[in-house]
Amino acid sequence: MPTLTLPQIGILVLVIVGLIVLMRLIQPKLSPAERYLLHEIQRKSPQVDNIRLYMWIKMIVHPVTQPSDLEYQERFLSDAEQMKVILEQMQSFGAAILYPLFGFEAMNWRLAPEQHDPLFERIAALLIIRRFPHTAEVIEDFVAKGPDTLTRQFIEKNSNAFPPLSTIQQRYLHNLAAVLQIMVTTHRNEWWPGTNPAIQEWAESTLRRLAKTSADIDVSFLEKQSNSEPKAE
């Protein structure tokens, strides 16, 4: 790795300081969920392109208070080229992005916890397989505790702005089940590259453990799948 010159170091420091100042200036104008997103990104994924990561997550996750609020997703779900644009933008993001992604989605969700957020589910599943096994550590953390400590603390300090913590925990649970089901059941297609057998085995095992924590999680499809023909890779 080449050594930075003093002028280059000075420019880098100015850029970082500028980003910090910018975020402090705009934070008072942000919603509680947006403040959480910036805070979580800074803590979990410190990097120079945090603003790009912030904007990318906001492109994926919108506030949802009624089913029609999900209509913005249609252009991504029905157009492989649009989905490709999203996937290209996430190339440089690491496993830690799952923390703000899951937290921001749950904070902005006002429908029943078990209802689906299709674009979020696809993106989360793709992130997991692309950064596996590092993402497995994050998912295991979610299975064990639900929201991470930072997210819990933010919700407790801003309780009037978000659903109850118990509801957010349920949202995490159902999102995890939906994302893992994609990994287990989806055949290779224009947006899904297929699931490595080792990753699929981990996803199935995690789903079964998740089902033991809540009667709301139905994994009967796993038994049906085991009796059907093997999935083509």
Tab-separated table of C-alpha atoms in Angstrom:
chain	number	residue	atom	x	y	z
A	1	MET	CA	0.000	0.000	0.000
A	2	PRO	CA	1.561	3.360	-1.051
A	3	THR	CA	2.489	5.847	1.679
A	4	LEU	CA	0.395	9.008	1.768
A	5	THR	CA	2.187	12.327	1.470
A	6	LEU	CA	1.553	15.086	4.007
A	7	PRO	CA	-0.681	17.057	1.580
A	8	GLN	CA	-2.712	13.891	0.889
A	9	ILE	CA	-3.066	13.202	4.606
A	10	GLY	CA	-4.186	16.796	5.117
A	11	ILE	CA	-6.824	16.475	2.386
A	12	LEU	CA	-8.083	13.183	3.840
A	13	VAL	CA	-8.381	14.713	7.313
A	14	LEU	CA	-10.283	17.692	5.882
A	15	VAL	CA	-12.688	15.370	4.055
A	16	ILE	CA	-13.383	13.359	7.216
A	17	VAL	CA	-13.807	16.490	9.342
A	18	GLY	CA	-16.072	17.952	6.660
A	19	LEU	CA	-18.277	14.851	6.718
A	20	ILE	CA	-18.518	14.964	10.511
A	21	VAL	CA	-19.458	18.653	10.451
A	22	LEU	CA	-21.991	18.045	7.676
A	23	MET	CA	-23.659	15.203	9.580
A	24	ARG	CA	-23.856	17.305	12.754
A	25	LEU	CA	-25.428	20.167	10.807
A	26	ILE	CA	-28.093	18.035	9.166
A	27	GLN	CA	-28.892	15.737	12.094
A	28	PRO	CA	-31.315	18.160	13.831
A	29	LYS	CA	-33.416	18.125	10.629
A	30	LEU	CA	-33.507	14.345	10.413
A	31	SER	CA	-36.264	12.073	11.688
A	32	PRO	CA	-35.421	9.893	14.711
A	33	ALA	CA	-35.055	6.874	12.405
A	34	GLU	CA	-32.659	8.783	10.136
A	35	ARG	CA	-30.605	9.906	13.136
A	36	TYR	CA	-30.435	6.291	14.243
A	37	LEU	CA	-29.279	5.240	10.779
A	38	LEU	CA	-26.397	7.720	10.752
A	39	HIS	CA	-25.436	6.847	14.320
A	40	GLU	CA	-25.502	3.091	13.691
A	41	ILE	CA	-23.515	3.403	10.463
A	42	GLN	CA	-20.838	5.469	12.191
A	43	ARG	CA	-20.549	2.946	15.035
A	44	LYS	CA	-20.837	-0.312	13.099
A	45	SER	CA	-19.288	0.555	9.758
A	46	PRO	CA	-16.833	3.470	10.090
A	47	GLN	CA	-15.628	4.443	6.633
A	48	VAL	CA	-15.181	7.509	4.457
A	49	ASP	CA	-18.231	6.676	2.276
A	50	ASN	CA	-20.728	6.594	5.166
A	51	ILE	CA	-22.932	9.163	3.425
A	52	ARG	CA	-23.149	6.887	0.376
A	53	LEU	CA	-24.101	3.961	2.617
A	54	TYR	CA	-26.701	6.132	4.355
A	55	MET	CA	-28.276	7.153	1.036
A	56	TRP	CA	-28.179	3.575	-0.269
A	57	ILE	CA	-30.109	2.214	2.724
A	58	LYS	CA	-32.639	5.042	2.402
A	59	MET	CA	-33.133	4.063	-1.232
A	60	ILE	CA	-33.910	0.480	-0.187
A	61	VAL	CA	-36.027	1.194	2.916
A	62	HIS	CA	-38.873	3.721	3.038
A	63	PRO	CA	-41.345	4.435	5.856
A	64	VAL	CA	-44.302	2.060	5.465
A	65	THR	CA	-47.617	2.868	7.130
A	66	GLN	CA	-49.944	1.310	4.536
A	67	PRO	CA	-49.550	-1.332	1.776
A	68	SER	CA	-49.423	1.295	-0.975
A	69	ASP	CA	-46.191	2.633	0.540
A	70	LEU	CA	-44.461	-0.441	-0.907
A	71	GLU	CA	-45.294	0.490	-4.502
A	72	TYR	CA	-41.921	2.218	-4.963
A	73	GLN	CA	-40.317	-1.239	-4.918
A	74	GLU	CA	-42.042	-2.425	-8.075
A	75	ARG	CA	-39.523	-0.880	-10.471
A	76	PHE	CA	-36.720	-2.786	-8.760
A	77	LEU	CA	-38.578	-6.077	-8.336
A	78	SER	CA	-39.877	-6.222	-11.908
A	79	ASP	CA	-36.815	-4.879	-13.743
A	80	ALA	CA	-33.594	-6.883	-13.555
A	81	GLU	CA	-31.548	-3.894	-14.738
A	82	GLN	CA	-32.841	-1.711	-11.909
A	83	MET	CA	-32.022	-4.456	-9.406
A	84	LYS	CA	-28.559	-4.747	-10.932
A	85	VAL	CA	-27.949	-1.044	-10.255
A	86	ILE	CA	-28.716	-1.560	-6.553
A	87	LEU	CA	-26.478	-4.608	-6.332
A	88	GLU	CA	-23.565	-2.850	-8.023
A	89	GLN	CA	-23.771	-0.040	-5.468
A	90	MET	CA	-23.450	-2.442	-2.538
A	91	GLN	CA	-20.257	-4.116	-3.777
A	92	SER	CA	-18.016	-2.338	-1.259
A	93	PHE	CA	-20.284	-2.765	1.786
A	94	GLY	CA	-19.317	-5.285	4.463
A	95	ALA	CA	-21.279	-7.611	6.743
A	96	ALA	CA	-21.837	-4.879	9.361
A	97	ILE	CA	-24.300	-3.142	7.020
A	98	LEU	CA	-26.899	-5.668	8.193
A	99	TYR	CA	-27.116	-3.931	11.594
A	100	PRO	CA	-28.363	-0.540	10.308
A	101	LEU	CA	-30.340	-2.176	7.479
A	102	PHE	CA	-32.426	-4.396	9.795
A	103	GLY	CA	-32.756	-1.678	12.440
A	104	PHE	CA	-33.841	1.069	10.041
A	105	GLU	CA	-36.386	-1.220	8.372
A	106	ALA	CA	-37.969	-2.248	11.681
A	107	MET	CA	-38.159	1.345	12.923
A	108	ASN	CA	-39.936	2.468	9.747
A	109	TRP	CA	-42.398	-0.445	9.577
A	110	ARG	CA	-45.955	0.240	10.761
A	111	LEU	CA	-47.801	-2.726	9.250
A	112	ALA	CA	-48.188	-6.081	11.020
A	113	PRO	CA	-44.776	-7.550	11.928
A	114	GLU	CA	-45.360	-10.682	9.836
A	115	GLN	CA	-46.060	-8.845	6.570
A	116	HIS	CA	-43.423	-8.896	3.846
A	117	ASP	CA	-41.042	-6.184	2.670
A	118	PRO	CA	-39.988	-7.820	-0.637
A	119	LEU	CA	-37.132	-5.540	-1.701
A	120	PHE	CA	-35.580	-5.485	1.761
A	121	GLU	CA	-35.798	-9.284	1.973
A	122	ARG	CA	-34.075	-9.818	-1.379
A	123	ILE	CA	-31.309	-7.341	-0.647
A	124	ALA	CA	-30.661	-8.760	2.835
A	125	ALA	CA	-30.480	-12.314	1.453
A	126	LEU	CA	-28.029	-11.241	-1.252
A	127	LEU	CA	-25.886	-9.402	1.278
A	128	ILE	CA	-25.721	-12.494	3.458
A	129	ILE	CA	-24.492	-14.843	0.734
A	130	ARG	CA	-22.061	-12.284	-0.703
A	131	ARG	CA	-20.350	-11.638	2.632
A	132	PHE	CA	-20.697	-15.096	4.151
A	133	PRO	CA	-19.408	-16.282	6.649
A	134	HIS	CA	-19.000	-12.818	8.226
A	135	THR	CA	-22.723	-12.143	7.784
A	136	ALA	CA	-23.510	-15.406	9.576
A	137	GLU	CA	-22.072	-13.878	12.748
A	138	VAL	CA	-24.482	-10.931	12.453
A	139	ILE	CA	-27.482	-13.187	11.807
A	140	GLU	CA	-26.577	-15.394	14.774
A	141	ASP	CA	-26.458	-12.208	16.851
A	142	PHE	CA	-29.977	-11.311	15.676
A	143	VAL	CA	-31.277	-14.824	16.391
A	144	ALA	CA	-29.894	-14.696	19.924
A	145	LYS	CA	-30.768	-11.108	20.875
A	146	GLY	CA	-32.850	-9.450	18.154
A	147	PRO	CA	-31.839	-5.774	17.844
A	148	ASP	CA	-28.240	-5.113	18.866
A	149	THR	CA	-27.439	-3.146	22.026
A	150	LEU	CA	-26.979	0.191	20.245
A	151	THR	CA	-30.345	-0.178	18.487
A	152	ARG	CA	-32.116	-1.121	21.718
A	153	GLN	CA	-30.655	1.874	23.527
A	154	PHE	CA	-31.691	4.245	20.737
A	155	ILE	CA	-35.256	2.893	20.766
A	156	GLU	CA	-35.492	3.217	24.550
A	157	LYS	CA	-34.244	6.832	24.446
A	158	ASN	CA	-36.708	7.715	21.656
A	159	SER	CA	-39.609	5.475	22.648
A	160	ASN	CA	-42.264	7.955	21.490
A	161	ALA	CA	-40.930	7.867	17.921
A	162	PHE	CA	-40.911	4.114	17.345
A	163	PRO	CA	-43.066	1.012	17.826
A	164	PRO	CA	-42.570	-0.777	21.174
A	165	LEU	CA	-39.358	-2.766	21.483
A	166	SER	CA	-41.391	-5.997	21.622
A	167	THR	CA	-42.917	-5.144	18.230
A	168	ILE	CA	-39.503	-4.355	16.767
A	169	GLN	CA	-38.228	-7.693	18.077
A	170	GLN	CA	-41.110	-9.423	16.308
A	171	ARG	CA	-40.250	-7.564	13.122
A	172	TYR	CA	-36.651	-8.772	13.314
A	173	LEU	CA	-37.898	-12.324	13.841
A	174	HIS	CA	-40.203	-12.326	10.815
A	175	ASN	CA	-37.652	-10.569	8.614
A	176	LEU	CA	-35.028	-13.151	9.539
A	177	ALA	CA	-37.416	-15.981	8.674
A	178	ALA	CA	-38.341	-14.410	5.329
A	179	VAL	CA	-34.722	-13.732	4.371
A	180	LEU	CA	-33.546	-17.222	5.309
A	181	GLN	CA	-36.452	-18.756	3.390
A	182	ILE	CA	-35.306	-16.943	0.250
A	183	MET	CA	-31.859	-18.444	0.728
A	184	VAL	CA	-33.274	-21.949	1.136
A	185	THR	CA	-35.994	-22.035	-1.534
A	186	THR	CA	-35.063	-19.640	-4.336
A	187	HIS	CA	-33.805	-21.157	-7.579
A	188	ARG	CA	-31.091	-19.432	-9.547
A	189	ASN	CA	-32.599	-16.639	-11.640
A	190	GLU	CA	-31.838	-13.177	-13.013
A	191	TRP	CA	-31.313	-11.675	-9.552
A	192	TRP	CA	-30.456	-14.718	-7.415
A	193	PRO	CA	-27.100	-16.443	-8.092
A	194	GLY	CA	-28.067	-19.670	-6.355
A	195	THR	CA	-27.173	-20.803	-2.855
A	196	ASN	CA	-23.955	-22.622	-2.034
A	197	PRO	CA	-24.896	-25.979	-0.385
A	198	ALA	CA	-22.955	-25.142	2.782
A	199	ILE	CA	-24.728	-21.783	3.089
A	200	GLN	CA	-28.089	-23.411	2.399
A	201	GLU	CA	-27.465	-25.972	5.136
A	202	TRP	CA	-26.617	-23.165	7.570
A	203	ALA	CA	-29.759	-21.227	6.555
A	204	GLU	CA	-31.984	-24.289	7.075
A	205	SER	CA	-30.448	-24.971	10.476
A	206	THR	CA	-30.865	-21.333	11.498
A	207	LEU	CA	-34.497	-21.339	10.370
A	208	ARG	CA	-35.252	-24.416	12.465
A	209	ARG	CA	-33.655	-22.822	15.520
A	210	LEU	CA	-35.592	-19.629	14.865
A	211	ALA	CA	-38.858	-21.580	14.734
A	212	LYS	CA	-38.147	-22.998	18.197
A	213	THR	CA	-38.114	-19.464	19.614
A	214	SER	CA	-41.562	-18.552	18.279
A	215	ALA	CA	-44.700	-20.440	17.278
A	216	ASP	CA	-45.296	-17.712	14.673
A	217	ILE	CA	-42.486	-19.007	12.457
A	218	ASP	CA	-43.681	-21.759	10.109
A	219	VAL	CA	-40.958	-23.979	8.647
A	220	SER	CA	-43.193	-26.792	7.385
A	221	PHE	CA	-42.030	-25.955	3.855
A	222	LEU	CA	-38.625	-27.402	4.776
A	223	GLU	CA	-40.138	-30.866	5.164
A	224	LYS	CA	-41.984	-30.546	1.851
A	225	GLN	CA	-38.794	-29.413	0.159
A	226	SER	CA	-36.793	-32.346	1.525
A	227	ASN	CA	-39.309	-34.716	-0.097
A	228	SER	CA	-39.151	-32.984	-3.474
A	229	GLU	CA	-36.508	-33.177	-6.168
A	230	PRO	CA	-33.159	-31.472	-5.434
A	231	LYS	CA	-32.991	-27.819	-6.377
A	232	ALA	CA	-30.896	-27.086	-9.465
A	233	GLU	CA	-27.834	-24.973	-8.815
